[in-house]
mmCIF file with all atom_site columns, C-alpha atoms in Angstrom:
data_model
loop_
_atom_site.group_PDB
_atom_site.id
_atom_site.type_symbol
_atom_site.label_atom_id
_atom_site.label_alt_id
_atom_site.label_comp_id
_atom_site.label_asym_id
_atom_site.label_entity_id
_atom_site.label_seq_id
_atom_site.pdbx_PDB_ins_code
_atom_site.Cartn_x
_atom_site.Cartn_y
_atom_site.Cartn_z
_atom_site.occupancy
_atom_site.B_iso_or_equiv
_atom_site.pdbx_formal_charge
_atom_site.auth_seq_id
_atom_site.auth_comp_id
_atom_site.auth_asym_id
_atom_site.auth_atom_id
_atom_site.pdbx_PDB_model_num
ATOM 1   C CA . MET C 1 1   ? -4.415  -139.888 -144.267 1.00 53.00 ? 1   MET C CA 1
ATOM 2   C CA . ARG C 1 2   ? -5.581  -142.078 -147.709 1.00 57.00 ? 2   ARG C CA 1
ATOM 3   C CA . THR C 1 3   ? -8.766  -142.747 -148.588 1.00 62.00 ? 3   THR C CA 1
ATOM 4   C CA . PRO C 1 4   ? -10.159 -146.266 -149.840 1.00 57.00 ? 4   PRO C CA 1
ATOM 5   C CA . ALA C 1 5   ? -10.002 -145.285 -153.215 1.00 55.00 ? 5   ALA C CA 1
ATOM 6   C CA . GLU C 1 6   ? -6.008  -144.249 -153.578 1.00 66.00 ? 6   GLU C CA 1
ATOM 7   C CA . ASP C 1 7   ? -5.115  -147.877 -151.751 1.00 72.00 ? 7   ASP C CA 1
ATOM 8   C CA . GLY C 1 8   ? -5.275  -149.669 -155.303 1.00 79.00 ? 8   GLY C CA 1
ATOM 9   C CA . PHE C 1 9   ? -7.844  -150.316 -158.146 1.00 82.00 ? 9   PHE C CA 1
ATOM 10  C CA . THR C 1 10  ? -11.570 -151.267 -158.741 1.00 90.00 ? 10  THR C CA 1
ATOM 11  C CA . LEU C 1 11  ? -12.923 -154.319 -159.839 1.00 90.00 ? 11  LEU C CA 1
ATOM 12  C CA . ILE C 1 12  ? -13.749 -151.468 -162.884 1.00 93.00 ? 12  ILE C CA 1
ATOM 13  C CA . GLU C 1 13  ? -10.281 -151.070 -163.912 1.00 91.00 ? 13  GLU C CA 1
ATOM 14  C CA . THR C 1 14  ? -9.778  -154.444 -163.040 1.00 92.00 ? 14  THR C CA 1
ATOM 15  C CA . LEU C 1 15  ? -11.793 -155.110 -165.446 1.00 94.00 ? 15  LEU C CA 1
ATOM 16  C CA . VAL C 1 16  ? -10.536 -153.188 -167.731 1.00 94.00 ? 16  VAL C CA 1
ATOM 17  C CA . ALA C 1 17  ? -7.514  -153.584 -167.563 1.00 94.00 ? 17  ALA C CA 1
ATOM 18  C CA . LEU C 1 18  ? -8.854  -157.457 -168.629 1.00 95.00 ? 18  LEU C CA 1
ATOM 19  C CA . VAL C 1 19  ? -10.457 -156.684 -171.226 1.00 96.00 ? 19  VAL C CA 1
ATOM 20  C CA . VAL C 1 20  ? -7.644  -155.013 -172.745 1.00 96.00 ? 20  VAL C CA 1
ATOM 21  C CA . LEU C 1 21  ? -5.548  -158.360 -172.662 1.00 96.00 ? 21  LEU C CA 1
ATOM 22  C CA . ALA C 1 22  ? -7.585  -160.240 -173.880 1.00 96.00 ? 22  ALA C CA 1
ATOM 23  C CA . MET C 1 23  ? -8.391  -158.172 -176.514 1.00 96.00 ? 23  MET C CA 1
ATOM 24  C CA . THR C 1 24  ? -4.503  -158.211 -177.804 1.00 96.00 ? 24  THR C CA 1
ATOM 25  C CA . SER C 1 25  ? -3.771  -161.660 -177.045 1.00 96.00 ? 25  SER C CA 1
ATOM 26  C CA . ILE C 1 26  ? -6.620  -162.489 -179.486 1.00 96.00 ? 26  ILE C CA 1
ATOM 27  C CA . ALA C 1 27  ? -4.695  -160.526 -181.716 1.00 96.00 ? 27  ALA C CA 1
ATOM 28  C CA . LEU C 1 28  ? -1.777  -161.348 -181.033 1.00 96.00 ? 28  LEU C CA 1
ATOM 29  C CA . TYR C 1 29  ? -2.267  -165.154 -181.811 1.00 96.00 ? 29  TYR C CA 1
ATOM 30  C CA . GLN C 1 30  ? -4.302  -164.743 -185.050 1.00 96.00 ? 30  GLN C CA 1
ATOM 31  C CA . ASN C 1 31  ? -0.526  -162.956 -186.261 1.00 95.00 ? 31  ASN C CA 1
ATOM 32  C CA . TYR C 1 32  ? 0.916   -165.723 -185.252 1.00 96.00 ? 32  TYR C CA 1
ATOM 33  C CA . GLU C 1 33  ? -2.094  -168.561 -186.448 1.00 94.00 ? 33  GLU C CA 1
ATOM 34  C CA . GLN C 1 34  ? -1.018  -166.232 -190.221 1.00 94.00 ? 34  GLN C CA 1
ATOM 35  C CA . GLY C 1 35  ? 2.444   -166.440 -190.218 1.00 94.00 ? 35  GLY C CA 1
ATOM 36  C CA . MET C 1 36  ? 2.127   -169.633 -189.401 1.00 92.00 ? 36  MET C CA 1
ATOM 37  C CA . ARG C 1 37  ? 0.089   -170.111 -192.200 1.00 88.00 ? 37  ARG C CA 1
ATOM 38  C CA . GLY C 1 38  ? 2.207   -168.215 -195.104 1.00 89.00 ? 38  GLY C CA 1
ATOM 39  C CA . LEU C 1 39  ? 4.739   -170.475 -193.704 1.00 91.00 ? 39  LEU C CA 1
ATOM 40  C CA . ARG C 1 40  ? 3.544   -174.248 -194.546 1.00 86.00 ? 40  ARG C CA 1
ATOM 41  C CA . VAL C 1 41  ? 2.635   -172.018 -198.205 1.00 85.00 ? 41  VAL C CA 1
ATOM 42  C CA . ALA C 1 42  ? 6.346   -170.380 -198.999 1.00 89.00 ? 42  ALA C CA 1
ATOM 43  C CA . ASP C 1 43  ? 7.753   -173.980 -197.816 1.00 89.00 ? 43  ASP C CA 1
ATOM 44  C CA . GLY C 1 44  ? 5.017   -175.804 -200.005 1.00 87.00 ? 44  GLY C CA 1
ATOM 45  C CA . GLU C 1 45  ? 5.838   -173.416 -202.428 1.00 90.00 ? 45  GLU C CA 1
ATOM 46  C CA . ALA C 1 46  ? 9.972   -173.799 -202.582 1.00 92.00 ? 46  ALA C CA 1
ATOM 47  C CA . GLN C 1 47  ? 9.848   -178.462 -202.296 1.00 92.00 ? 47  GLN C CA 1
ATOM 48  C CA . ALA C 1 48  ? 7.376   -177.580 -204.854 1.00 92.00 ? 48  ALA C CA 1
ATOM 49  C CA . LEU C 1 49  ? 10.002  -174.976 -206.962 1.00 93.00 ? 49  LEU C CA 1
ATOM 50  C CA . ALA C 1 50  ? 12.927  -177.804 -206.255 1.00 92.00 ? 50  ALA C CA 1
ATOM 51  C CA . LEU C 1 51  ? 11.283  -181.039 -207.466 1.00 92.00 ? 51  LEU C CA 1
ATOM 52  C CA . ALA C 1 52  ? 9.996   -179.279 -210.566 1.00 93.00 ? 52  ALA C CA 1
ATOM 53  C CA . ARG C 1 53  ? 13.717  -177.946 -210.378 1.00 94.00 ? 53  ARG C CA 1
ATOM 54  C CA . SER C 1 54  ? 14.819  -181.630 -210.773 1.00 92.00 ? 54  SER C CA 1
ATOM 55  C CA . LEU C 1 55  ? 12.755  -183.154 -212.453 1.00 91.00 ? 55  LEU C CA 1
ATOM 56  C CA . LEU C 1 56  ? 14.073  -180.246 -215.310 1.00 91.00 ? 56  LEU C CA 1
ATOM 57  C CA . ALA C 1 57  ? 17.209  -180.833 -215.089 1.00 90.00 ? 57  ALA C CA 1
ATOM 58  C CA . GLU C 1 58  ? 16.714  -184.250 -215.202 1.00 90.00 ? 58  GLU C CA 1
ATOM 59  C CA . THR C 1 59  ? 14.205  -184.126 -218.571 1.00 89.00 ? 59  THR C CA 1
ATOM 60  C CA . GLY C 1 60  ? 16.470  -184.916 -221.918 1.00 86.00 ? 60  GLY C CA 1
ATOM 61  C CA . ILE C 1 61  ? 19.727  -186.494 -220.080 1.00 87.00 ? 61  ILE C CA 1
ATOM 62  C CA . SER C 1 62  ? 18.739  -190.118 -218.616 1.00 81.00 ? 62  SER C CA 1
ATOM 63  C CA . LYS C 1 63  ? 16.268  -190.903 -222.153 1.00 79.00 ? 63  LYS C CA 1
ATOM 64  C CA . PRO C 1 64  ? 16.097  -188.737 -225.634 1.00 81.00 ? 64  PRO C CA 1
ATOM 65  C CA . LEU C 1 65  ? 13.944  -186.397 -225.859 1.00 88.00 ? 65  LEU C CA 1
ATOM 66  C CA . VAL C 1 66  ? 10.236  -187.423 -226.813 1.00 88.00 ? 66  VAL C CA 1
ATOM 67  C CA . GLU C 1 67  ? 7.231   -185.946 -227.797 1.00 92.00 ? 67  GLU C CA 1
ATOM 68  C CA . GLY C 1 68  ? 4.327   -187.074 -224.661 1.00 93.00 ? 68  GLY C CA 1
ATOM 69  C CA . ARG C 1 69  ? 4.401   -186.581 -220.795 1.00 95.00 ? 69  ARG C CA 1
ATOM 70  C CA . THR C 1 70  ? 4.661   -188.402 -217.630 1.00 93.00 ? 70  THR C CA 1
ATOM 71  C CA . SER C 1 71  ? 3.384   -188.279 -214.320 1.00 94.00 ? 71  SER C CA 1
ATOM 72  C CA . GLY C 1 72  ? 3.725   -189.634 -211.306 1.00 94.00 ? 72  GLY C CA 1
ATOM 73  C CA . VAL C 1 73  ? 4.197   -189.134 -207.201 1.00 93.00 ? 73  VAL C CA 1
ATOM 74  C CA . GLY C 1 74  ? 6.506   -187.948 -204.971 1.00 84.00 ? 74  GLY C CA 1
ATOM 75  C CA . ALA C 1 75  ? 7.861   -189.234 -201.398 1.00 78.00 ? 75  ALA C CA 1
ATOM 76  C CA . ASP C 1 76  ? 5.787   -186.243 -199.830 1.00 82.00 ? 76  ASP C CA 1
ATOM 77  C CA . GLY C 1 77  ? 2.967   -186.017 -201.446 1.00 83.00 ? 77  GLY C CA 1
ATOM 78  C CA . LEU C 1 78  ? 4.513   -183.043 -204.156 1.00 90.00 ? 78  LEU C CA 1
ATOM 79  C CA . ALA C 1 79  ? 2.324   -184.798 -207.784 1.00 94.00 ? 79  ALA C CA 1
ATOM 80  C CA . TRP C 1 80  ? 4.263   -183.539 -211.038 1.00 95.00 ? 80  TRP C CA 1
ATOM 81  C CA . THR C 1 81  ? 3.602   -184.192 -214.956 1.00 96.00 ? 81  THR C CA 1
ATOM 82  C CA . ILE C 1 82  ? 6.102   -183.201 -217.454 1.00 95.00 ? 82  ILE C CA 1
ATOM 83  C CA . THR C 1 83  ? 4.835   -182.538 -220.708 1.00 95.00 ? 83  THR C CA 1
ATOM 84  C CA . THR C 1 84  ? 6.830   -183.071 -223.972 1.00 95.00 ? 84  THR C CA 1
ATOM 85  C CA . ARG C 1 85  ? 6.426   -181.227 -227.175 1.00 94.00 ? 85  ARG C CA 1
ATOM 86  C CA . HIS C 1 86  ? 8.049   -180.656 -230.010 1.00 89.00 ? 86  HIS C CA 1
ATOM 87  C CA . HIS C 1 87  ? 8.619   -176.994 -230.420 1.00 87.00 ? 87  HIS C CA 1
ATOM 88  C CA . GLU C 1 88  ? 8.720   -175.101 -233.777 1.00 81.00 ? 88  GLU C CA 1
ATOM 89  C CA . PRO C 1 89  ? 10.455  -171.940 -233.684 1.00 73.00 ? 89  PRO C CA 1
ATOM 90  C CA . SER C 1 90  ? 9.394   -169.057 -235.407 1.00 73.00 ? 90  SER C CA 1
ATOM 91  C CA . HIS C 1 91  ? 10.026  -165.081 -235.232 1.00 70.00 ? 91  HIS C CA 1
ATOM 92  C CA . GLN C 1 92  ? 7.577   -162.650 -235.674 1.00 69.00 ? 92  GLN C CA 1
ATOM 93  C CA . GLY C 1 93  ? 5.576   -165.562 -237.059 1.00 67.00 ? 93  GLY C CA 1
ATOM 94  C CA . GLN C 1 94  ? 8.454   -166.199 -239.814 1.00 67.00 ? 94  GLN C CA 1
ATOM 95  C CA . PRO C 1 95  ? 10.132  -169.606 -239.486 1.00 67.00 ? 95  PRO C CA 1
ATOM 96  C CA . VAL C 1 96  ? 13.532  -170.036 -237.887 1.00 67.00 ? 96  VAL C CA 1
ATOM 97  C CA . ALA C 1 97  ? 16.217  -171.889 -240.209 1.00 65.00 ? 97  ALA C CA 1
ATOM 98  C CA . ASP C 1 98  ? 16.226  -175.671 -239.117 1.00 67.00 ? 98  ASP C CA 1
ATOM 99  C CA . VAL C 1 99  ? 19.542  -176.125 -237.630 1.00 66.00 ? 99  VAL C CA 1
ATOM 100 C CA . GLY C 1 100 ? 19.314  -180.296 -237.685 1.00 75.00 ? 100 GLY C CA 1
ATOM 101 C CA . ASN C 1 101 ? 18.734  -180.642 -233.839 1.00 81.00 ? 101 ASN C CA 1
ATOM 102 C CA . PRO C 1 102 ? 14.969  -180.490 -232.926 1.00 86.00 ? 102 PRO C CA 1
ATOM 103 C CA . LEU C 1 103 ? 13.609  -178.803 -230.655 1.00 87.00 ? 103 LEU C CA 1
ATOM 104 C CA . TYR C 1 104 ? 11.498  -179.186 -227.402 1.00 92.00 ? 104 TYR C CA 1
ATOM 105 C CA . ARG C 1 105 ? 9.030   -177.665 -224.466 1.00 93.00 ? 105 ARG C CA 1
ATOM 106 C CA . ILE C 1 106 ? 8.786   -179.241 -221.506 1.00 95.00 ? 106 ILE C CA 1
ATOM 107 C CA . ASP C 1 107 ? 6.619   -178.179 -218.870 1.00 96.00 ? 107 ASP C CA 1
ATOM 108 C CA . VAL C 1 108 ? 7.268   -179.909 -215.380 1.00 96.00 ? 108 VAL C CA 1
ATOM 109 C CA . GLU C 1 109 ? 3.370   -178.444 -213.315 1.00 96.00 ? 109 GLU C CA 1
ATOM 110 C CA . THR C 1 110 ? 4.389   -179.576 -209.579 1.00 95.00 ? 110 THR C CA 1
ATOM 111 C CA . ARG C 1 111 ? 0.735   -179.956 -207.320 1.00 93.00 ? 111 ARG C CA 1
ATOM 112 C CA . TRP C 1 112 ? 0.193   -179.771 -204.058 1.00 89.00 ? 112 TRP C CA 1
ATOM 113 C CA . ARG C 1 113 ? -2.252  -179.191 -201.147 1.00 84.00 ? 113 ARG C CA 1
ATOM 114 C CA . ASP C 1 114 ? -1.160  -177.330 -197.945 1.00 75.00 ? 114 ASP C CA 1
ATOM 115 C CA . ARG C 1 115 ? -3.696  -178.682 -195.554 1.00 74.00 ? 115 ARG C CA 1
ATOM 116 C CA . PRO C 1 116 ? -6.485  -181.208 -196.686 1.00 77.00 ? 116 PRO C CA 1
ATOM 117 C CA . GLY C 1 117 ? -9.004  -179.827 -197.893 1.00 79.00 ? 117 GLY C CA 1
ATOM 118 C CA . ARG C 1 118 ? -7.990  -176.819 -198.990 1.00 80.00 ? 118 ARG C CA 1
ATOM 119 C CA . GLN C 1 119 ? -7.638  -175.670 -203.017 1.00 85.00 ? 119 GLN C CA 1
ATOM 120 C CA . VAL C 1 120 ? -5.184  -177.994 -205.008 1.00 88.00 ? 120 VAL C CA 1
ATOM 121 C CA . ARG C 1 121 ? -1.673  -175.077 -205.078 1.00 89.00 ? 121 ARG C CA 1
ATOM 122 C CA . SER C 1 122 ? 0.602   -175.542 -208.263 1.00 91.00 ? 122 SER C CA 1
ATOM 123 C CA . VAL C 1 123 ? 4.116   -174.225 -209.743 1.00 93.00 ? 123 VAL C CA 1
ATOM 124 C CA . VAL C 1 124 ? 4.737   -174.361 -213.643 1.00 95.00 ? 124 VAL C CA 1
ATOM 125 C CA . LEU C 1 125 ? 8.361   -174.353 -214.724 1.00 95.00 ? 125 LEU C CA 1
ATOM 126 C CA . THR C 1 126 ? 8.845   -174.494 -218.629 1.00 95.00 ? 126 THR C CA 1
ATOM 127 C CA . THR C 1 127 ? 11.886  -174.477 -220.929 1.00 93.00 ? 127 THR C CA 1
ATOM 128 C CA . PHE C 1 128 ? 13.691  -175.709 -224.198 1.00 91.00 ? 128 PHE C CA 1
ATOM 129 C CA . LYS C 1 129 ? 15.827  -178.665 -224.923 1.00 90.00 ? 129 LYS C CA 1
ATOM 130 C CA . LEU C 1 130 ? 17.142  -179.099 -228.037 1.00 87.00 ? 130 LEU C CA 1
ATOM 131 C CA . GLY C 1 131 ? 16.572  -183.260 -229.304 1.00 84.00 ? 131 GLY C CA 1
ATOM 132 C CA . ALA C 1 132 ? 18.971  -186.212 -231.042 1.00 78.00 ? 132 ALA C CA 1
ATOM 133 C CA . PRO C 1 133 ? 19.977  -185.043 -233.956 1.00 74.00 ? 133 PRO C CA 1
ATOM 134 C CA . SER C 1 134 ? 17.056  -186.475 -236.499 1.00 64.00 ? 134 SER C CA 1
#
């Protein structure tokens, strides 16, 4: 014959099970939120990198290379700055022979915030391009 204590869970066992379930749910939710935060950051970096690559490829194509700085904001809210400077090439501190075309260093920086109120993140790409013969 069975006793009443063997028929089901006691109140203490039920409460312990609920506490374990609640703690597990909280941990899973925090992991989910952290993953979503990481996804937002990675998505922002991918968009910023794509814009920087596009601007870098376009520089010197549509108009000649000149020293200076231009900036703007894209339709997606990404701010960008292109800095073009004349560059004197050297090898181990010694100037390299002049090839007739000026060499320019081009830096493209894109900036964004993954959420309002968060720190500004940025991506900087740099390349060198030959300008038109002088």
